[in-house]
Amino acid sequence: MDHKECIAEYTKRPLMILTSSDIGTDPSFIELNLTKHFKTATSWGAVLLIDEADVFMERRGSADLVRNSLVAGFLRALEFYEGILFLTTNRVGAFDDAFISRVHIKLYYPDFGDTERQKVWNTFVKKLSRERENYMRVTIDAKEYIESKQLREIPWNGREIRNAFQTAVSLAEYENKKDSEGNIMLTEEHLKSVVELSKDFKNYLDKLHLADESKRALARKERLDTYVS
């Protein structure tokens, strides 16, 4: 459960999630669409999340009038919303400065350390064991691999860990190897094969761009992953 879900649960409010496809990117309609969604969130008393809000918050410039209209419409609608609103982005350096004064609380999330990554892996293991108790079993060798230093030190974020784990689960389902009780087994080999494949592709991108993702983001002045508060 992330911070948005925690706040929704703590305040006993529904969580309403919007993406750019829900809002649209036509400057002529963005303010109207946002106002409509804001009214719905207000009537529900919801905690509202606009995920990957970068497209609406990007810095304006003299050369892109469409971009300027899009951001201006978003700002106008935002000005009159009084509910709880979360905006998520990993490109904070691309923000238009006008948003800084309009956002009440700015939350910075540093990269995971080894301990945090292991906790995320274990969270998915526990969730799988709980939700598919009589369907799938995580084998001992798979659990040992998840606890290993080798896996813990791969610098993945939560989304990358989730995707790798879900892919390993799908692979186990496809192979359909079962234990004596009829449960599909998620093994170390399932996890390893997915992890190595994902690592190889990421390494390829790093070599292609002559820098890892963090350094590429810094070069574009989008964010500073090495920041320590």
PDB file of C-alpha atoms in Angstrom:
ATOM      1  CA  MET A   1       0.000   0.000   0.000  1.00  0.00           C
ATOM      2  CA  ASP A   2       1.497   3.351  -1.018  1.00  0.00           C
ATOM      3  CA  HIS A   3       1.075   6.771   0.595  1.00  0.00           C
ATOM      4  CA  LYS A   4      -2.003   7.716  -1.479  1.00  0.00           C
ATOM      5  CA  GLU A   5      -3.835   4.532  -0.510  1.00  0.00           C
ATOM      6  CA  CYS A   6      -2.779   4.999   3.122  1.00  0.00           C
ATOM      7  CA  ILE A   7      -4.174   8.537   3.217  1.00  0.00           C
ATOM      8  CA  ALA A   8      -7.404   7.431   1.530  1.00  0.00           C
ATOM      9  CA  GLU A   9      -7.781   4.633   4.083  1.00  0.00           C
ATOM     10  CA  TYR A  10      -6.824   6.835   7.051  1.00  0.00           C
ATOM     11  CA  THR A  11      -9.328   9.542   6.054  1.00  0.00           C
ATOM     12  CA  LYS A  12     -11.915   6.889   5.087  1.00  0.00           C
ATOM     13  CA  ARG A  13     -12.279   8.400   1.618  1.00  0.00           C
ATOM     14  CA  PRO A  14     -12.416   6.684  -1.783  1.00  0.00           C
ATOM     15  CA  LEU A  15      -9.323   6.936  -3.988  1.00  0.00           C
ATOM     16  CA  MET A  16     -10.033   8.348  -7.464  1.00  0.00           C
ATOM     17  CA  ILE A  17      -7.265   7.866 -10.047  1.00  0.00           C
ATOM     18  CA  LEU A  18      -6.941   9.829 -13.287  1.00  0.00           C
ATOM     19  CA  THR A  19      -4.455   9.544 -16.145  1.00  0.00           C
ATOM     20  CA  SER A  20      -3.761  11.828 -19.085  1.00  0.00           C
ATOM     21  CA  SER A  21      -6.141   9.756 -21.231  1.00  0.00           C
ATOM     22  CA  ASP A  22      -8.985  10.512 -18.784  1.00  0.00           C
ATOM     23  CA  ILE A  23      -8.266  14.235 -18.891  1.00  0.00           C
ATOM     24  CA  GLY A  24      -7.213  14.616 -22.526  1.00  0.00           C
ATOM     25  CA  THR A  25      -4.459  16.748 -23.986  1.00  0.00           C
ATOM     26  CA  ASP A  26      -6.523  19.129 -26.115  1.00  0.00           C
ATOM     27  CA  PRO A  27      -5.958  22.621 -24.656  1.00  0.00           C
ATOM     28  CA  SER A  28      -9.498  23.590 -25.682  1.00  0.00           C
ATOM     29  CA  PHE A  29     -11.049  21.020 -23.355  1.00  0.00           C
ATOM     30  CA  ILE A  30      -8.540  20.366 -20.581  1.00  0.00           C
ATOM     31  CA  GLU A  31      -9.937  22.957 -18.178  1.00  0.00           C
ATOM     32  CA  LEU A  32     -13.493  21.754 -18.789  1.00  0.00           C
ATOM     33  CA  ASN A  33     -12.535  18.085 -18.349  1.00  0.00           C
ATOM     34  CA  LEU A  34     -10.523  18.737 -15.211  1.00  0.00           C
ATOM     35  CA  THR A  35     -13.293  20.802 -13.665  1.00  0.00           C
ATOM     36  CA  LYS A  36     -15.721  17.938 -14.337  1.00  0.00           C
ATOM     37  CA  HIS A  37     -13.412  15.408 -12.657  1.00  0.00           C
ATOM     38  CA  PHE A  38     -12.745  17.789  -9.757  1.00  0.00           C
ATOM     39  CA  LYS A  39     -16.497  18.148  -9.184  1.00  0.00           C
ATOM     40  CA  THR A  40     -16.882  14.365  -9.162  1.00  0.00           C
ATOM     41  CA  ALA A  41     -14.030  13.990  -6.659  1.00  0.00           C
ATOM     42  CA  THR A  42     -15.572  16.698  -4.476  1.00  0.00           C
ATOM     43  CA  SER A  43     -19.023  15.078  -4.538  1.00  0.00           C
ATOM     44  CA  TRP A  44     -17.485  11.730  -3.587  1.00  0.00           C
ATOM     45  CA  GLY A  45     -15.231  13.301  -0.967  1.00  0.00           C
ATOM     46  CA  ALA A  46     -12.406  11.424  -2.702  1.00  0.00           C
ATOM     47  CA  VAL A  47      -8.638  11.555  -2.502  1.00  0.00           C
ATOM     48  CA  LEU A  48      -7.710  12.328  -6.111  1.00  0.00           C
ATOM     49  CA  LEU A  49      -4.576  11.110  -7.884  1.00  0.00           C
ATOM     50  CA  ILE A  50      -3.368  12.306 -11.279  1.00  0.00           C
ATOM     51  CA  ASP A  51      -0.694   9.791 -12.194  1.00  0.00           C
ATOM     52  CA  GLU A  52       2.252  10.689 -14.441  1.00  0.00           C
ATOM     53  CA  ALA A  53       1.174  14.332 -14.469  1.00  0.00           C
ATOM     54  CA  ASP A  54       4.290  15.460 -16.371  1.00  0.00           C
ATOM     55  CA  VAL A  55       2.411  16.284 -19.568  1.00  0.00           C
ATOM     56  CA  PHE A  56       0.329  18.917 -17.762  1.00  0.00           C
ATOM     57  CA  MET A  57       3.136  20.387 -15.670  1.00  0.00           C
ATOM     58  CA  GLU A  58       5.977  20.773 -18.147  1.00  0.00           C
ATOM     59  CA  ARG A  59       7.741  24.110 -18.300  1.00  0.00           C
ATOM     60  CA  ARG A  60       6.258  26.606 -20.762  1.00  0.00           C
ATOM     61  CA  GLY A  61       8.306  28.320 -23.466  1.00  0.00           C
ATOM     62  CA  SER A  62       7.843  30.894 -26.187  1.00  0.00           C
ATOM     63  CA  ALA A  63       8.046  28.382 -29.058  1.00  0.00           C
ATOM     64  CA  ASP A  64       5.248  25.961 -28.110  1.00  0.00           C
ATOM     65  CA  LEU A  65       1.872  27.704 -27.879  1.00  0.00           C
ATOM     66  CA  VAL A  66      -0.073  24.437 -27.606  1.00  0.00           C
ATOM     67  CA  ARG A  67       2.041  23.367 -24.617  1.00  0.00           C
ATOM     68  CA  ASN A  68       1.558  26.785 -23.032  1.00  0.00           C
ATOM     69  CA  SER A  69      -2.239  26.566 -23.417  1.00  0.00           C
ATOM     70  CA  LEU A  70      -2.297  23.050 -21.973  1.00  0.00           C
ATOM     71  CA  VAL A  71      -0.321  24.033 -18.873  1.00  0.00           C
ATOM     72  CA  ALA A  72      -2.272  27.276 -18.410  1.00  0.00           C
ATOM     73  CA  GLY A  73      -5.595  25.407 -18.540  1.00  0.00           C
ATOM     74  CA  PHE A  74      -4.356  22.900 -15.979  1.00  0.00           C
ATOM     75  CA  LEU A  75      -3.194  25.696 -13.689  1.00  0.00           C
ATOM     76  CA  ARG A  76      -6.525  27.519 -13.885  1.00  0.00           C
ATOM     77  CA  ALA A  77      -8.490  24.396 -12.995  1.00  0.00           C
ATOM     78  CA  LEU A  78      -6.059  23.544 -10.201  1.00  0.00           C
ATOM     79  CA  GLU A  79      -6.459  26.980  -8.646  1.00  0.00           C
ATOM     80  CA  PHE A  80     -10.068  26.327  -7.627  1.00  0.00           C
ATOM     81  CA  TYR A  81      -9.809  22.725  -6.423  1.00  0.00           C
ATOM     82  CA  GLU A  82      -9.989  22.441  -2.627  1.00  0.00           C
ATOM     83  CA  GLY A  83      -9.803  18.672  -2.164  1.00  0.00           C
ATOM     84  CA  ILE A  84      -6.853  16.342  -1.546  1.00  0.00           C
ATOM     85  CA  LEU A  85      -4.940  15.967  -4.819  1.00  0.00           C
ATOM     86  CA  PHE A  86      -1.763  13.999  -5.535  1.00  0.00           C
ATOM     87  CA  LEU A  87       0.318  14.635  -8.646  1.00  0.00           C
ATOM     88  CA  THR A  88       3.028  12.072  -9.395  1.00  0.00           C
ATOM     89  CA  THR A  89       6.067  12.580 -11.610  1.00  0.00           C
ATOM     90  CA  ASN A  90       9.675  11.490 -11.914  1.00  0.00           C
ATOM     91  CA  ARG A  91      10.601  14.563 -13.990  1.00  0.00           C
ATOM     92  CA  VAL A  92      10.427  17.267 -11.348  1.00  0.00           C
ATOM     93  CA  GLY A  93      13.136  19.280 -13.085  1.00  0.00           C
ATOM     94  CA  ALA A  94      10.800  19.817 -16.044  1.00  0.00           C
ATOM     95  CA  PHE A  95       8.108  21.488 -13.883  1.00  0.00           C
ATOM     96  CA  ASP A  96       6.788  24.891 -14.802  1.00  0.00           C
ATOM     97  CA  ASP A  97       7.726  27.195 -11.913  1.00  0.00           C
ATOM     98  CA  ALA A  98       4.095  28.249 -11.492  1.00  0.00           C
ATOM     99  CA  PHE A  99       3.314  24.865  -9.939  1.00  0.00           C
ATOM    100  CA  ILE A 100       5.789  25.278  -7.096  1.00  0.00           C
ATOM    101  CA  SER A 101       3.633  27.824  -5.257  1.00  0.00           C
ATOM    102  CA  ARG A 102       0.423  25.897  -5.956  1.00  0.00           C
ATOM    103  CA  VAL A 103       1.550  22.567  -4.520  1.00  0.00           C
ATOM    104  CA  HIS A 104       1.205  22.655  -0.732  1.00  0.00           C
ATOM    105  CA  ILE A 105       3.440  19.691   0.125  1.00  0.00           C
ATOM    106  CA  LYS A 106       6.300  18.329  -1.982  1.00  0.00           C
ATOM    107  CA  LEU A 107       7.380  14.771  -1.216  1.00  0.00           C
ATOM    108  CA  TYR A 108      10.756  13.497  -2.397  1.00  0.00           C
ATOM    109  CA  TYR A 109      11.310   9.756  -2.590  1.00  0.00           C
ATOM    110  CA  PRO A 110      14.974   8.701  -2.691  1.00  0.00           C
ATOM    111  CA  ASP A 111      16.093   5.589  -4.525  1.00  0.00           C
ATOM    112  CA  PHE A 112      15.610   2.291  -2.700  1.00  0.00           C
ATOM    113  CA  GLY A 113      18.501   0.893  -0.729  1.00  0.00           C
ATOM    114  CA  ASP A 114      19.200  -2.845  -0.510  1.00  0.00           C
ATOM    115  CA  THR A 115      16.934  -3.240   2.537  1.00  0.00           C
ATOM    116  CA  GLU A 116      13.981  -1.466   0.909  1.00  0.00           C
ATOM    117  CA  ARG A 117      14.305  -3.537  -2.265  1.00  0.00           C
ATOM    118  CA  GLN A 118      14.285  -6.768  -0.291  1.00  0.00           C
ATOM    119  CA  LYS A 119      11.172  -5.632   1.581  1.00  0.00           C
ATOM    120  CA  VAL A 120       9.407  -4.960  -1.725  1.00  0.00           C
ATOM    121  CA  TRP A 121      10.287  -8.425  -3.036  1.00  0.00           C
ATOM    122  CA  ASN A 122       9.042 -10.000   0.197  1.00  0.00           C
ATOM    123  CA  THR A 123       5.837  -7.966   0.036  1.00  0.00           C
ATOM    124  CA  PHE A 124       5.004  -9.520  -3.336  1.00  0.00           C
ATOM    125  CA  VAL A 125       5.843 -13.002  -2.045  1.00  0.00           C
ATOM    126  CA  LYS A 126       3.505 -12.560   0.930  1.00  0.00           C
ATOM    127  CA  LYS A 127       0.776 -11.108  -1.276  1.00  0.00           C
ATOM    128  CA  LEU A 128       1.004 -14.068  -3.651  1.00  0.00           C
ATOM    129  CA  SER A 129       0.955 -16.575  -0.780  1.00  0.00           C
ATOM    130  CA  ARG A 130      -2.092 -14.865   0.712  1.00  0.00           C
ATOM    131  CA  GLU A 131      -4.120 -14.412  -2.468  1.00  0.00           C
ATOM    132  CA  ARG A 132      -3.246 -17.731  -4.159  1.00  0.00           C
ATOM    133  CA  GLU A 133      -2.813 -19.929  -1.123  1.00  0.00           C
ATOM    134  CA  ASN A 134      -4.269 -23.073  -2.697  1.00  0.00           C
ATOM    135  CA  TYR A 135      -3.067 -22.364  -6.232  1.00  0.00           C
ATOM    136  CA  MET A 136       0.612 -21.397  -6.230  1.00  0.00           C
ATOM    137  CA  ARG A 137       3.537 -21.955  -3.874  1.00  0.00           C
ATOM    138  CA  VAL A 138       6.823 -20.048  -3.700  1.00  0.00           C
ATOM    139  CA  THR A 139       9.535 -22.675  -3.296  1.00  0.00           C
ATOM    140  CA  ILE A 140      12.302 -22.496  -0.701  1.00  0.00           C
ATOM    141  CA  ASP A 141      14.986 -21.927  -3.346  1.00  0.00           C
ATOM    142  CA  ALA A 142      12.967 -18.997  -4.745  1.00  0.00           C
ATOM    143  CA  LYS A 143      12.703 -17.447  -1.277  1.00  0.00           C
ATOM    144  CA  GLU A 144      16.441 -17.910  -0.733  1.00  0.00           C
ATOM    145  CA  TYR A 145      17.141 -16.210  -4.070  1.00  0.00           C
ATOM    146  CA  ILE A 146      14.938 -13.266  -3.054  1.00  0.00           C
ATOM    147  CA  GLU A 147      16.933 -12.987   0.194  1.00  0.00           C
ATOM    148  CA  SER A 148      20.258 -13.188  -1.650  1.00  0.00           C
ATOM    149  CA  LYS A 149      22.717 -10.320  -1.922  1.00  0.00           C
ATOM    150  CA  GLN A 150      22.858 -10.912  -5.672  1.00  0.00           C
ATOM    151  CA  LEU A 151      19.216  -9.905  -6.138  1.00  0.00           C
ATOM    152  CA  ARG A 152      19.122  -7.308  -3.381  1.00  0.00           C
ATOM    153  CA  GLU A 153      21.858  -5.238  -5.020  1.00  0.00           C
ATOM    154  CA  ILE A 154      20.146  -4.878  -8.409  1.00  0.00           C
ATOM    155  CA  PRO A 155      19.160  -1.172  -8.347  1.00  0.00           C
ATOM    156  CA  TRP A 156      15.515  -1.546  -9.354  1.00  0.00           C
ATOM    157  CA  ASN A 157      12.585   0.602  -8.326  1.00  0.00           C
ATOM    158  CA  GLY A 158       9.275  -0.743  -7.055  1.00  0.00           C
ATOM    159  CA  ARG A 159       7.649  -0.863 -10.487  1.00  0.00           C
ATOM    160  CA  GLU A 160      10.549  -2.838 -11.957  1.00  0.00           C
ATOM    161  CA  ILE A 161      10.424  -5.324  -9.076  1.00  0.00           C
ATOM    162  CA  ARG A 162       6.656  -5.719  -9.456  1.00  0.00           C
ATOM    163  CA  ASN A 163       6.939  -6.292 -13.209  1.00  0.00           C
ATOM    164  CA  ALA A 164       9.699  -8.876 -12.795  1.00  0.00           C
ATOM    165  CA  PHE A 165       7.781 -10.740 -10.100  1.00  0.00           C
ATOM    166  CA  GLN A 166       4.530 -10.758 -12.084  1.00  0.00           C
ATOM    167  CA  THR A 167       6.359 -12.010 -15.170  1.00  0.00           C
ATOM    168  CA  ALA A 168       7.953 -14.819 -13.139  1.00  0.00           C
ATOM    169  CA  VAL A 169       4.499 -15.773 -11.844  1.00  0.00           C
ATOM    170  CA  SER A 170       3.154 -15.870 -15.415  1.00  0.00           C
ATOM    171  CA  LEU A 171       6.100 -18.039 -16.472  1.00  0.00           C
ATOM    172  CA  ALA A 172       5.410 -20.454 -13.613  1.00  0.00           C
ATOM    173  CA  GLU A 173       1.750 -20.641 -14.641  1.00  0.00           C
ATOM    174  CA  TYR A 174       2.738 -21.331 -18.243  1.00  0.00           C
ATOM    175  CA  GLU A 175       5.093 -24.168 -17.266  1.00  0.00           C
ATOM    176  CA  ASN A 176       2.455 -25.456 -14.833  1.00  0.00           C
ATOM    177  CA  LYS A 177       4.792 -27.616 -12.734  1.00  0.00           C
ATOM    178  CA  LYS A 178       2.991 -28.673  -9.561  1.00  0.00           C
ATOM    179  CA  ASP A 179       3.965 -29.985  -6.150  1.00  0.00           C
ATOM    180  CA  SER A 180       2.471 -33.049  -4.458  1.00  0.00           C
ATOM    181  CA  GLU A 181      -0.511 -30.984  -3.287  1.00  0.00           C
ATOM    182  CA  GLY A 182      -1.336 -29.731  -6.770  1.00  0.00           C
ATOM    183  CA  ASN A 183       0.000 -26.188  -6.322  1.00  0.00           C
ATOM    184  CA  ILE A 184       1.904 -24.531  -9.172  1.00  0.00           C
ATOM    185  CA  MET A 185       5.510 -23.938  -8.083  1.00  0.00           C
ATOM    186  CA  LEU A 186       7.222 -20.563  -8.464  1.00  0.00           C
ATOM    187  CA  THR A 187      10.906 -21.492  -8.418  1.00  0.00           C
ATOM    188  CA  GLU A 188      14.289 -19.803  -8.320  1.00  0.00           C
ATOM    189  CA  GLU A 189      14.716 -20.524 -12.037  1.00  0.00           C
ATOM    190  CA  HIS A 190      11.553 -18.589 -12.907  1.00  0.00           C
ATOM    191  CA  LEU A 191      12.785 -15.559 -11.001  1.00  0.00           C
ATOM    192  CA  LYS A 192      16.367 -15.823 -12.263  1.00  0.00           C
ATOM    193  CA  SER A 193      15.409 -16.075 -15.923  1.00  0.00           C
ATOM    194  CA  VAL A 194      13.203 -12.973 -15.735  1.00  0.00           C
ATOM    195  CA  VAL A 195      15.717 -11.000 -13.666  1.00  0.00           C
ATOM    196  CA  GLU A 196      18.618 -11.790 -16.008  1.00  0.00           C
ATOM    197  CA  LEU A 197      16.565 -10.909 -19.088  1.00  0.00           C
ATOM    198  CA  SER A 198      15.523  -7.579 -17.572  1.00  0.00           C
ATOM    199  CA  LYS A 199      19.082  -6.829 -16.446  1.00  0.00           C
ATOM    200  CA  ASP A 200      20.474  -7.535 -19.907  1.00  0.00           C
ATOM    201  CA  PHE A 201      18.054  -5.133 -21.580  1.00  0.00           C
ATOM    202  CA  LYS A 202      18.741  -2.399 -19.048  1.00  0.00           C
ATOM    203  CA  ASN A 203      22.494  -2.878 -19.483  1.00  0.00           C
ATOM    204  CA  TYR A 204      22.035  -2.625 -23.243  1.00  0.00           C
ATOM    205  CA  LEU A 205      20.248   0.725 -22.870  1.00  0.00           C
ATOM    206  CA  ASP A 206      22.918   2.011 -20.497  1.00  0.00           C
ATOM    207  CA  LYS A 207      25.671   1.148 -22.976  1.00  0.00           C
ATOM    208  CA  LEU A 208      23.705   2.541 -25.898  1.00  0.00           C
ATOM    209  CA  HIS A 209      23.277   5.905 -24.160  1.00  0.00           C
ATOM    210  CA  LEU A 210      26.712   5.761 -22.467  1.00  0.00           C
ATOM    211  CA  ALA A 211      24.982   6.432 -19.128  1.00  0.00           C
ATOM    212  CA  ASP A 212      22.458   4.804 -16.811  1.00  0.00           C
ATOM    213  CA  GLU A 213      18.899   6.087 -16.366  1.00  0.00           C
ATOM    214  CA  SER A 214      19.798   8.344 -13.429  1.00  0.00           C
ATOM    215  CA  LYS A 215      22.622  10.020 -15.338  1.00  0.00           C
ATOM    216  CA  ARG A 216      20.427  10.469 -18.411  1.00  0.00           C
ATOM    217  CA  ALA A 217      17.737  12.128 -16.285  1.00  0.00           C
ATOM    218  CA  LEU A 218      20.347  14.395 -14.714  1.00  0.00           C
ATOM    219  CA  ALA A 219      21.726  15.360 -18.141  1.00  0.00           C
ATOM    220  CA  ARG A 220      18.183  16.377 -19.155  1.00  0.00           C
ATOM    221  CA  LYS A 221      17.880  18.238 -15.825  1.00  0.00           C
ATOM    222  CA  GLU A 222      14.771  16.238 -14.950  1.00  0.00           C
ATOM    223  CA  ARG A 223      15.831  14.982 -11.522  1.00  0.00           C
ATOM    224  CA  LEU A 224      18.779  14.296  -9.205  1.00  0.00           C
ATOM    225  CA  ASP A 225      18.609  10.719  -7.958  1.00  0.00           C
ATOM    226  CA  THR A 226      21.715  11.097  -5.775  1.00  0.00           C
ATOM    227  CA  TYR A 227      20.186  13.907  -3.708  1.00  0.00           C
ATOM    228  CA  VAL A 228      20.345  13.393   0.063  1.00  0.00           C
ATOM    229  CA  SER A 229      18.123  15.593   2.242  1.00  0.00           C
TER     230      SER A 229
END
